[in-house]
GROMACS .gro file of C-alpha atoms in nm:
model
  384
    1UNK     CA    1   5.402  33.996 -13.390
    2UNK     CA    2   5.169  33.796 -13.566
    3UNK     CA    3   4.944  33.920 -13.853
    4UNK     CA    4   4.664  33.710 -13.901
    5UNK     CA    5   4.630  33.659 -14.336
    6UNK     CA    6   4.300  33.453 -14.327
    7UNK     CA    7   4.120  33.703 -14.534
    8UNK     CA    8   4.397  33.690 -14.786
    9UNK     CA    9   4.434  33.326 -14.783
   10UNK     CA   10   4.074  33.311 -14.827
   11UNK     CA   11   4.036  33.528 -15.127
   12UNK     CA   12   4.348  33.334 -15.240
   13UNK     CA   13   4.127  33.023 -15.215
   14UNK     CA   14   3.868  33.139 -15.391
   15UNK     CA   15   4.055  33.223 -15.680
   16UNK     CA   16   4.274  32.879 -15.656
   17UNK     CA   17   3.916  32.706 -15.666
   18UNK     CA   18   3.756  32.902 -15.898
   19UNK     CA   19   4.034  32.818 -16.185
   20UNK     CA   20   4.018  32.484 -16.099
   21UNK     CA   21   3.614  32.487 -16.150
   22UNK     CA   22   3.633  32.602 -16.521
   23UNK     CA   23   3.663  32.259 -16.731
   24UNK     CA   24   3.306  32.131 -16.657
   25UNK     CA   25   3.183  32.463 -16.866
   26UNK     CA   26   3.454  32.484 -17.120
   27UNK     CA   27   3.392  32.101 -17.210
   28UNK     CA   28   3.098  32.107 -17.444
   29UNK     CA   29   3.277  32.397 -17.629
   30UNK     CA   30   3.683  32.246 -17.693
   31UNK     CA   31   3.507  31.871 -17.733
   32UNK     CA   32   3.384  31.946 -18.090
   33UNK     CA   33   3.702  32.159 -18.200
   34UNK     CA   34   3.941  31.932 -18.067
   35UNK     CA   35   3.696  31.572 -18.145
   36UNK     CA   36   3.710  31.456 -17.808
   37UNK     CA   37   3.519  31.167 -17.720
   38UNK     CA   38   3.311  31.108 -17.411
   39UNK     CA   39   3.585  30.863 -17.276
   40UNK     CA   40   3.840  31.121 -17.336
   41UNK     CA   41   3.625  31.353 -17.149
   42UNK     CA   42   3.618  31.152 -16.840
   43UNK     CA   43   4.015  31.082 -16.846
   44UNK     CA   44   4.053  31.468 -16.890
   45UNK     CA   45   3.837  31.515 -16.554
   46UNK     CA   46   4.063  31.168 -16.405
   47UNK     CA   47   4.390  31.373 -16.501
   48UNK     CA   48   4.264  31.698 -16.301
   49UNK     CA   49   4.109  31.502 -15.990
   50UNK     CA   50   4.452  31.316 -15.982
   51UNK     CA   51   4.696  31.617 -15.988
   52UNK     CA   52   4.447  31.869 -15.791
   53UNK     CA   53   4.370  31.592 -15.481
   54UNK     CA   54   4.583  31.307 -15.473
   55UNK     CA   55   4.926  31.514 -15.490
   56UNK     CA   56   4.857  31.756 -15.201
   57UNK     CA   57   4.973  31.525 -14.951
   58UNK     CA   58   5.294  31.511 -15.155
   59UNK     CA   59   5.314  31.897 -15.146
   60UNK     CA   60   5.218  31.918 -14.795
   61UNK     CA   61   5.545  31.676 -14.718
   62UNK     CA   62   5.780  31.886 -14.890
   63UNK     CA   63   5.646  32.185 -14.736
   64UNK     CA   64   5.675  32.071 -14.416
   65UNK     CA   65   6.047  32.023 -14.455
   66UNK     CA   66   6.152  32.337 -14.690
   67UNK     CA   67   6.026  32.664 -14.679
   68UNK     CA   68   5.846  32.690 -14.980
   69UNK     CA   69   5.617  33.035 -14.838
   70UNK     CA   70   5.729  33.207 -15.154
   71UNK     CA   71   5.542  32.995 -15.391
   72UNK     CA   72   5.242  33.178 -15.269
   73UNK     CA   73   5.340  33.462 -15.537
   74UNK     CA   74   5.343  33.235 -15.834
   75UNK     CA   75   5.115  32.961 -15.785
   76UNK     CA   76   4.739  33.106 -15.860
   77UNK     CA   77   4.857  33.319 -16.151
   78UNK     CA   78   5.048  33.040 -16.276
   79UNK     CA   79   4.705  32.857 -16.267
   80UNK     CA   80   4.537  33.114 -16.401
   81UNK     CA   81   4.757  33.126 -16.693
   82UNK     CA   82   4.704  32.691 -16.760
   83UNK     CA   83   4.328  32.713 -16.751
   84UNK     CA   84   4.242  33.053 -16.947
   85UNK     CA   85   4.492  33.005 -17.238
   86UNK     CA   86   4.248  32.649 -17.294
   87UNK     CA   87   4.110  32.842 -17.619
   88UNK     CA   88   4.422  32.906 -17.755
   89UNK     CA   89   4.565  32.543 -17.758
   90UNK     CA   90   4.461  32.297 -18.066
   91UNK     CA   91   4.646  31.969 -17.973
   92UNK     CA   92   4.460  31.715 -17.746
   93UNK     CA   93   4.804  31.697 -17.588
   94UNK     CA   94   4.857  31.968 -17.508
   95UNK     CA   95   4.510  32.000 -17.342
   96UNK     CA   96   4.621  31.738 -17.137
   97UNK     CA   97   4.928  31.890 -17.003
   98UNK     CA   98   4.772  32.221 -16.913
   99UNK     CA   99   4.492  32.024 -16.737
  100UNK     CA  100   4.744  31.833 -16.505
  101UNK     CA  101   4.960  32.136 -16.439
  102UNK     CA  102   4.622  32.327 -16.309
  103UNK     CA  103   4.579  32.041 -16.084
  104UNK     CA  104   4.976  32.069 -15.919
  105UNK     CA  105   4.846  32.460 -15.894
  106UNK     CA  106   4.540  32.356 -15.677
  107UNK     CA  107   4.781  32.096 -15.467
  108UNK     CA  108   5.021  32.378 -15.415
  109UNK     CA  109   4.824  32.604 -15.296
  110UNK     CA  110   4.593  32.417 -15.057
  111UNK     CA  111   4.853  32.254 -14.832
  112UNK     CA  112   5.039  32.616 -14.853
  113UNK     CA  113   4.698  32.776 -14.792
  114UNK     CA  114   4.641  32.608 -14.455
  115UNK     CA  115   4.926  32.603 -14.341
  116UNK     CA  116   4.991  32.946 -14.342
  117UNK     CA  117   4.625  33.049 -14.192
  118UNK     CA  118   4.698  32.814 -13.876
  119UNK     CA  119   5.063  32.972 -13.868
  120UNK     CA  120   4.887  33.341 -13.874
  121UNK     CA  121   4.557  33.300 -13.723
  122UNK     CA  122   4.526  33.301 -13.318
  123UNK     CA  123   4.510  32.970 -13.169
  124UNK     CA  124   4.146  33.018 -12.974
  125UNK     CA  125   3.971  33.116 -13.329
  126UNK     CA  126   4.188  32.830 -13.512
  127UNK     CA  127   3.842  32.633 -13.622
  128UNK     CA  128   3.675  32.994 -13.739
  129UNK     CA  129   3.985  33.090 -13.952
  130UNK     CA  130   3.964  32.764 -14.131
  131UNK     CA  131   3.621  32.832 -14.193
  132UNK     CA  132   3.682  33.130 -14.372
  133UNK     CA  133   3.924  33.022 -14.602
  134UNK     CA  134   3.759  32.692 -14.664
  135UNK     CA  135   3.437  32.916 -14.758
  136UNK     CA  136   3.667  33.102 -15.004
  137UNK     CA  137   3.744  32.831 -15.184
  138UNK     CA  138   3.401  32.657 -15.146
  139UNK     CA  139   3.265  33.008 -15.305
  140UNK     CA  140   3.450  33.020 -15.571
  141UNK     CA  141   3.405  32.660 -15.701
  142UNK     CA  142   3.030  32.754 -15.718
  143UNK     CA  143   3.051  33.076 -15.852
  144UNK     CA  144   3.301  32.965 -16.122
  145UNK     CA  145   3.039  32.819 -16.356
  146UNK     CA  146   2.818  33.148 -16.351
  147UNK     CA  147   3.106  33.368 -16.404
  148UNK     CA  148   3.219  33.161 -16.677
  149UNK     CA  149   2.910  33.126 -16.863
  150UNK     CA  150   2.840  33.486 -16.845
  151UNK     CA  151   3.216  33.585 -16.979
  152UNK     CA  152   3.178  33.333 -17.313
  153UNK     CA  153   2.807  33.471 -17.324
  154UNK     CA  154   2.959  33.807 -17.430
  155UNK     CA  155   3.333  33.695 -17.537
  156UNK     CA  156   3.494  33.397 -17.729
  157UNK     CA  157   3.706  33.132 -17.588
  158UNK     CA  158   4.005  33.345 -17.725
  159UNK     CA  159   3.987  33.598 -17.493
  160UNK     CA  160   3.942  33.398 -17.173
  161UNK     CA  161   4.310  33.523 -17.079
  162UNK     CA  162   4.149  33.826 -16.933
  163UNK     CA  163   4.012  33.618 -16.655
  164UNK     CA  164   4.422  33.606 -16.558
  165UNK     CA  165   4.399  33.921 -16.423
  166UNK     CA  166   4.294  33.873 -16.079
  167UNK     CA  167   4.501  33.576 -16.036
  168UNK     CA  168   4.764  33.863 -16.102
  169UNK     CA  169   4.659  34.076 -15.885
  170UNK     CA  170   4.645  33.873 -15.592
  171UNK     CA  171   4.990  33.786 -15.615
  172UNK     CA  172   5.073  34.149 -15.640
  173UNK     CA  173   4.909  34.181 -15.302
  174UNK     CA  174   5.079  33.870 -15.157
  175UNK     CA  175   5.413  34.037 -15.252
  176UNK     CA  176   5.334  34.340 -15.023
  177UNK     CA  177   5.138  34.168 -14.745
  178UNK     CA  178   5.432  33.964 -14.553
  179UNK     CA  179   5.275  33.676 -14.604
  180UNK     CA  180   5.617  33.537 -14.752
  181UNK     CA  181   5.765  33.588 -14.433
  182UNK     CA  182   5.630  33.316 -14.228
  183UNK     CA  183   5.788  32.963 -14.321
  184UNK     CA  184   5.639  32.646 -14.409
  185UNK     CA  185   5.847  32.445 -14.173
  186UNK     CA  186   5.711  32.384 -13.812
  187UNK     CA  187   5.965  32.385 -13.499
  188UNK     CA  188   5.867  32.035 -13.416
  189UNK     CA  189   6.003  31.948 -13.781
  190UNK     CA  190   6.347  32.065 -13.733
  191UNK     CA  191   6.377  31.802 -13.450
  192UNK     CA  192   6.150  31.525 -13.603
  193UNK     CA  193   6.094  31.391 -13.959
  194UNK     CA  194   5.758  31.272 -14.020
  195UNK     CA  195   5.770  30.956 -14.241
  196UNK     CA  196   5.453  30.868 -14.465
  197UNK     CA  197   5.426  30.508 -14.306
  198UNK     CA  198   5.350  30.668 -13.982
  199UNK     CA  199   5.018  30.758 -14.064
  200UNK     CA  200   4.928  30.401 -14.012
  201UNK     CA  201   5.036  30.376 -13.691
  202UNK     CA  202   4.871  30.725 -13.590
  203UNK     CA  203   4.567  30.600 -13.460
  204UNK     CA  204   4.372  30.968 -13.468
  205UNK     CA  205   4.473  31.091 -13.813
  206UNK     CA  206   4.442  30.734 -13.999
  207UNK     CA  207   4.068  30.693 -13.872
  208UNK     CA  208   4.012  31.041 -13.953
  209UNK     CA  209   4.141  31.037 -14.285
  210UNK     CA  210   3.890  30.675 -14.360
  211UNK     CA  211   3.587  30.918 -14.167
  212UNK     CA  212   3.646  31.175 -14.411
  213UNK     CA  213   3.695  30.981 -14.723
  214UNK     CA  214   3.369  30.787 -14.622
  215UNK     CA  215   3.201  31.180 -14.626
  216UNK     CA  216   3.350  31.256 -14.953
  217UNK     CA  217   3.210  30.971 -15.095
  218UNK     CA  218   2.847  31.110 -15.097
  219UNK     CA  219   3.015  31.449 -15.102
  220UNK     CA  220   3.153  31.455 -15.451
  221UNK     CA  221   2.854  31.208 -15.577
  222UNK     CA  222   2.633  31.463 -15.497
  223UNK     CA  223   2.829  31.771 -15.641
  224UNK     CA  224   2.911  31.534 -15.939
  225UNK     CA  225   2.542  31.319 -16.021
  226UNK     CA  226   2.347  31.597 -15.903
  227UNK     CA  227   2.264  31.768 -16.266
  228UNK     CA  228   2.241  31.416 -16.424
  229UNK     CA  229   1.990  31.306 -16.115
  230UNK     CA  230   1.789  31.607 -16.185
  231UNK     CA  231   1.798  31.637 -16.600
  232UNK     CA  232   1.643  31.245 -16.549
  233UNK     CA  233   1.372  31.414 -16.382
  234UNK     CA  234   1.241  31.612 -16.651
  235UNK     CA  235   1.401  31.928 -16.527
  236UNK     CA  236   1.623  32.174 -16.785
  237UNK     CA  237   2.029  32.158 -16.764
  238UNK     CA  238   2.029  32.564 -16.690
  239UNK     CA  239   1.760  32.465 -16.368
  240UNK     CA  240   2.031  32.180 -16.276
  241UNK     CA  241   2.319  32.455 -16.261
  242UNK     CA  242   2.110  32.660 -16.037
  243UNK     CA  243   2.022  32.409 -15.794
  244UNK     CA  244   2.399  32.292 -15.777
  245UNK     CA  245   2.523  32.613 -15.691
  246UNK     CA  246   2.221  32.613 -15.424
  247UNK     CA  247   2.449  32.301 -15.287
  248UNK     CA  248   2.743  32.452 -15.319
  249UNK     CA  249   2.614  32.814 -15.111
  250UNK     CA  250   2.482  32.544 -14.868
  251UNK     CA  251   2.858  32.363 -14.800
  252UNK     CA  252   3.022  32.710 -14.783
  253UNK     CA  253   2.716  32.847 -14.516
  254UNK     CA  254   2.780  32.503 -14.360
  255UNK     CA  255   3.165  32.507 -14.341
  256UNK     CA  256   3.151  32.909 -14.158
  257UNK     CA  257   2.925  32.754 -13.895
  258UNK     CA  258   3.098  32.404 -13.858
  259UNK     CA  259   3.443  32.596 -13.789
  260UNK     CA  260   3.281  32.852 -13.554
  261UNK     CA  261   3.078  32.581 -13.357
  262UNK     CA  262   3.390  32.386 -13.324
  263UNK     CA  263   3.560  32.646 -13.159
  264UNK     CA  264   3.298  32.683 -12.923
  265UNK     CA  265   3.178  32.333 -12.892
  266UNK     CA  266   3.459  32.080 -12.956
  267UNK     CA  267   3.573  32.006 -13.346
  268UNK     CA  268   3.442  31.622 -13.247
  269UNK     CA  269   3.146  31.666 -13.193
  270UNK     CA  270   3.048  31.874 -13.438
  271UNK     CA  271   3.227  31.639 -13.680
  272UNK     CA  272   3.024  31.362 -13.552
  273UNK     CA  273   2.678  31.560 -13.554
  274UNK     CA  274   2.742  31.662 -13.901
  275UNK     CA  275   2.766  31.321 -14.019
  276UNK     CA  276   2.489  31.162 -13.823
  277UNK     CA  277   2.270  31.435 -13.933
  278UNK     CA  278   2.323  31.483 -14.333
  279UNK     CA  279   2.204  31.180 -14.413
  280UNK     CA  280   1.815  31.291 -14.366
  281UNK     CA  281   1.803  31.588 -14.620
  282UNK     CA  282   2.045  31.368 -14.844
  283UNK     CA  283   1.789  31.102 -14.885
  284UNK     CA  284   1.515  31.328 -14.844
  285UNK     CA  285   1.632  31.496 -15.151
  286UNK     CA  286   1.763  31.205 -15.346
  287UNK     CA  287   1.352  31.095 -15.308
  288UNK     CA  288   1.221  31.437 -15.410
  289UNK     CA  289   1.468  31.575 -15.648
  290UNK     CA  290   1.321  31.898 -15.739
  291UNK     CA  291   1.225  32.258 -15.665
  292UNK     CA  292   0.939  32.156 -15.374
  293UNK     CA  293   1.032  32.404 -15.130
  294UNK     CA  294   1.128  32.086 -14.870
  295UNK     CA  295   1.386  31.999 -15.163
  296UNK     CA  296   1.513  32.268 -15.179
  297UNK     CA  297   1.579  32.335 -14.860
  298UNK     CA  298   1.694  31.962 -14.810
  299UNK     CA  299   1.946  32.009 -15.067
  300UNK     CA  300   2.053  32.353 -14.936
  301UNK     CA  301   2.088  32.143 -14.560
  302UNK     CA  302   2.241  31.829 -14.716
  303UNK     CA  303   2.573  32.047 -14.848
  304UNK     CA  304   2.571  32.271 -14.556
  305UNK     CA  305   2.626  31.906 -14.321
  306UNK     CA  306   2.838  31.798 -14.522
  307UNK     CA  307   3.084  32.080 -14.553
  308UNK     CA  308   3.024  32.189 -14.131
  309UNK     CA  309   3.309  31.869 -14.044
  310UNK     CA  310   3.592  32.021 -14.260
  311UNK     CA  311   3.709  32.302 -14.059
  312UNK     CA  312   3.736  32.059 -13.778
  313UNK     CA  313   3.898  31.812 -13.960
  314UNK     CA  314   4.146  32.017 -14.085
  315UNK     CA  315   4.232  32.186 -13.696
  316UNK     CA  316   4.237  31.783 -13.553
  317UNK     CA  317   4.449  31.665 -13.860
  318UNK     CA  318   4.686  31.956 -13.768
  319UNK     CA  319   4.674  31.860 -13.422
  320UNK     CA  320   4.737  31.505 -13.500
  321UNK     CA  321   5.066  31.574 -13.696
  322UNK     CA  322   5.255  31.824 -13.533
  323UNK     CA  323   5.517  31.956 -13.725
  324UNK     CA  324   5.359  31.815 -14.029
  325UNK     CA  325   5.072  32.050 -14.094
  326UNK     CA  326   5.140  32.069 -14.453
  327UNK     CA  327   5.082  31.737 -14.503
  328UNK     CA  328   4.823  31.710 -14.257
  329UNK     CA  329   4.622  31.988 -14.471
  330UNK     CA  330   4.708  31.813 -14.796
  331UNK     CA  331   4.505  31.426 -14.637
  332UNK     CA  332   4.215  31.673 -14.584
  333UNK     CA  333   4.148  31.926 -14.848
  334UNK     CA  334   4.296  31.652 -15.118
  335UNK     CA  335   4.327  31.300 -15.034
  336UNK     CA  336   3.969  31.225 -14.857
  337UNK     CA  337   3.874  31.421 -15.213
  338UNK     CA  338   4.021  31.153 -15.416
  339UNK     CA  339   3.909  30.866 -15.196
  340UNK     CA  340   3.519  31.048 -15.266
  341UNK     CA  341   3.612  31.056 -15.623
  342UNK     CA  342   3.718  30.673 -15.630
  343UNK     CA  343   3.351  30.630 -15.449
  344UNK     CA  344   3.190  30.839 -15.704
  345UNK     CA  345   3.305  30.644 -16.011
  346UNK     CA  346   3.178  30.300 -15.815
  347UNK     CA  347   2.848  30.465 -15.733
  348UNK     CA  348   2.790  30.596 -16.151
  349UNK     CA  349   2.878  30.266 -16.232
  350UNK     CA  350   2.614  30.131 -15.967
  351UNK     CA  351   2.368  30.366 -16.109
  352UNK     CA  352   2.418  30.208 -16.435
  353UNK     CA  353   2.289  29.846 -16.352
  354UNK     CA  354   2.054  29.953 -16.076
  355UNK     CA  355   1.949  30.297 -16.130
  356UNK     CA  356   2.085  30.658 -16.087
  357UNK     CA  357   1.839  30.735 -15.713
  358UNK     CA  358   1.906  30.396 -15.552
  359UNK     CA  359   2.250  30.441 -15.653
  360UNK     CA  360   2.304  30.739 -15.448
  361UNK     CA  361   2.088  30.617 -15.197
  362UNK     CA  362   2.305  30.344 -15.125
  363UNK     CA  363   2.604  30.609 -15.175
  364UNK     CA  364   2.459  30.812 -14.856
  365UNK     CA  365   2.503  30.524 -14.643
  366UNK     CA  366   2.885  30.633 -14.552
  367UNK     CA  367   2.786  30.877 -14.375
  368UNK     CA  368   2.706  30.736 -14.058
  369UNK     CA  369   2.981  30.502 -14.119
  370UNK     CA  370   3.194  30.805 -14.129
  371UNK     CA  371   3.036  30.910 -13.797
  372UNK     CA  372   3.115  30.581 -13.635
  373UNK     CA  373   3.455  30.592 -13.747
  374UNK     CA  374   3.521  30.942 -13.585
  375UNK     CA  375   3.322  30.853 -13.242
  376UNK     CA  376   3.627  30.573 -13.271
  377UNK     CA  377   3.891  30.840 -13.316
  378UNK     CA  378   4.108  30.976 -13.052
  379UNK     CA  379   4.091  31.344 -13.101
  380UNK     CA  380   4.461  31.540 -12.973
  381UNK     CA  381   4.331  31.841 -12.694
  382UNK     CA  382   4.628  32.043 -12.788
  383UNK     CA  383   4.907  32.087 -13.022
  384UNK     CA  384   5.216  31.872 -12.879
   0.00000   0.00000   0.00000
């Protein structure tokens, strides 16, 4: 019998997420002890985007063929142990290394992650269990820069291993839940081998993966440019935190409805509603950056569309692939990331010849190119 782990997984994402959110806050504090530059900086951040997104896919293939369930155990805590021991290291190259092996911790996990919760969860509420664990990990990215600020208010950088612990304790759970027991591999693997090149010839899951890229784009802009758009407005960097984690509450609201409306509605159409609707608070907000109560609520609307799509793009993906789910999950969660990182470094650079608004102005125009591209987008009715 089936036992469904999304509230596990979940909780596993948050954690998985929340590590992964700590450099951004620990930055200001190693630059001066270790003397790293502002260009060092920005390769550090390169380094984690690289390992944490663009590899997932590459996890999500190997997982597809091996059963690799029992990494579940190690993965987080091993995470947990990179990113907290950060105050004990005094080598810029050895900062490095733990940085990159963070990232492979968030790769492993999210393919993993996803693949297990469609393996466990039952196929009518397939969209709403993908909700739930992509809120986890949407939750703890934005609660990981409160938490973290509020530990180092009260302790040094030195004892940030205590944050290990519940990375420790969830794989003490995992041990005893059964989790473990389901495997990685899909039946229609063990008769078929799915080859990276065929993603170009898979109509549904290449168009999907340019759709969701194209979202990403002002996605990661805004979760990136956001505190630099608002600190250029006069307004503190503590006030820019809080109105970034307002975002961030607004994507994981937005990805709990998108998954439960795509159950009920059809993952499509949702996907394609989401996009043709975020670009009115987005702009709306990028013209009134502030705390107007229409900003505010713009913003809070511009990451809950954004976020709604994901749930259903991660079901359709699945859907798309079968027998490759792992991989499948990997394209969504990590490689559409990277693609929105790749459009987030063209749009700073924009905003340095033309200006930081009509930078992301022009940024927020993929989004109903991203909604074009998935009208064009067979979507699979059922699992083959």
């Amino acid at each position: 019998m089936k036992k469904d782990g999304t509230w596990l997984l979940s909780t596993g994402h948050f954690l998985n997420d929340f590590y992964c959110n700590f450099l951004p806050i620990l930055l200001p504090i190693i630059m001066p002890k270790l003397g790293i530059s502002l260009t060092v900086s920005g390769l550090l951040v390169m380094v984690l985007s690289i390992t944490s997104n663009m590899m997932q896919p590459v996890f999500g293939y190997v997982m597809d063929r091996h059963n690799l369930s029992r990494i579940l155990i190690p993965v987080i805590p091993f995470g947990a142990i990179c990113i907290c021991s950060i105050g004990l290291i005094s080598t810029k190259f050895m900062l490095f290394v733990i940085i990159a092996f963070t990232g492979l911790s968030v790769s492993a996990f999210h393919p993993l992650g996803s693949t297990l919760v469609a393996k466990t969860a039952p196929s009518e509420r397939q969209g709403r269990s993908m909700s739930y664990y992509i809120a986890g990990g949407n939750l703890g990215y934005a609660l990981a820069p409160i938490i973290v600020i509020a530990f180092l208010d009260r302790f040094s950088m030195t004892e940030l291993p205590w944050l290990m612990v519940p990375g420790f304790l969830f794989a003490f759970i995992c041990l005893r839940s059964g989790l473990t027991d389901f495997s990685t591999v899909a039946e229609q693997a063990k008769g078929k081998v799915f080859h990276l090149r065929e993603v170009f010839h898979n109509a549904a899951i290449l168009r999907l993966n340019i759709a969701m890229g194209l979202r990403c784009c002002t996605h990661v802009s805004m979760s990136t440019l956001l505190p630099l758009l608002l600190v250029s407005h006069g307004y503190s960097g503590i006030l820019s935190g809080t109105l970034l984690t307002l975002f961030l509450v607004g994507c994981t609201v937005g990805g709990l409805i998108g998954g439960y409306l795509g159950d009920r509605i059809a993952h499509k159409r949702i996907i394609i509603v989401s996009l043709a609707l975020a670009i009115f608070p987005t702009v709306y907000f990028y013209l009134h950056p502030g705390t107007e109560p229409l900003s505010l609520v713009a913003l809070f609307l511009t990451g809950a569309l954004l976020l709604a799509p994901q749930p259903s793009s991660l079901v359709w993906a699945q859907r798309a692939m079968p027998g490759s789910e792992g991989m499948a999950s990997g394209m969504m969660l990590g490689f559409s990331f990277g693609l929105g990182s790749l459009g987030t470094a063209i749009t700073a650079a924009l905003g340095d010849q033309i200006g930081l608004t009509p930078a992301l102005l022009i940024s927020s125009l993929t989004l109903p190119l991203a909604a074009i591209c998935t009208i064009f987008a067979p979507f699979p009715q059922k699992k083959e």
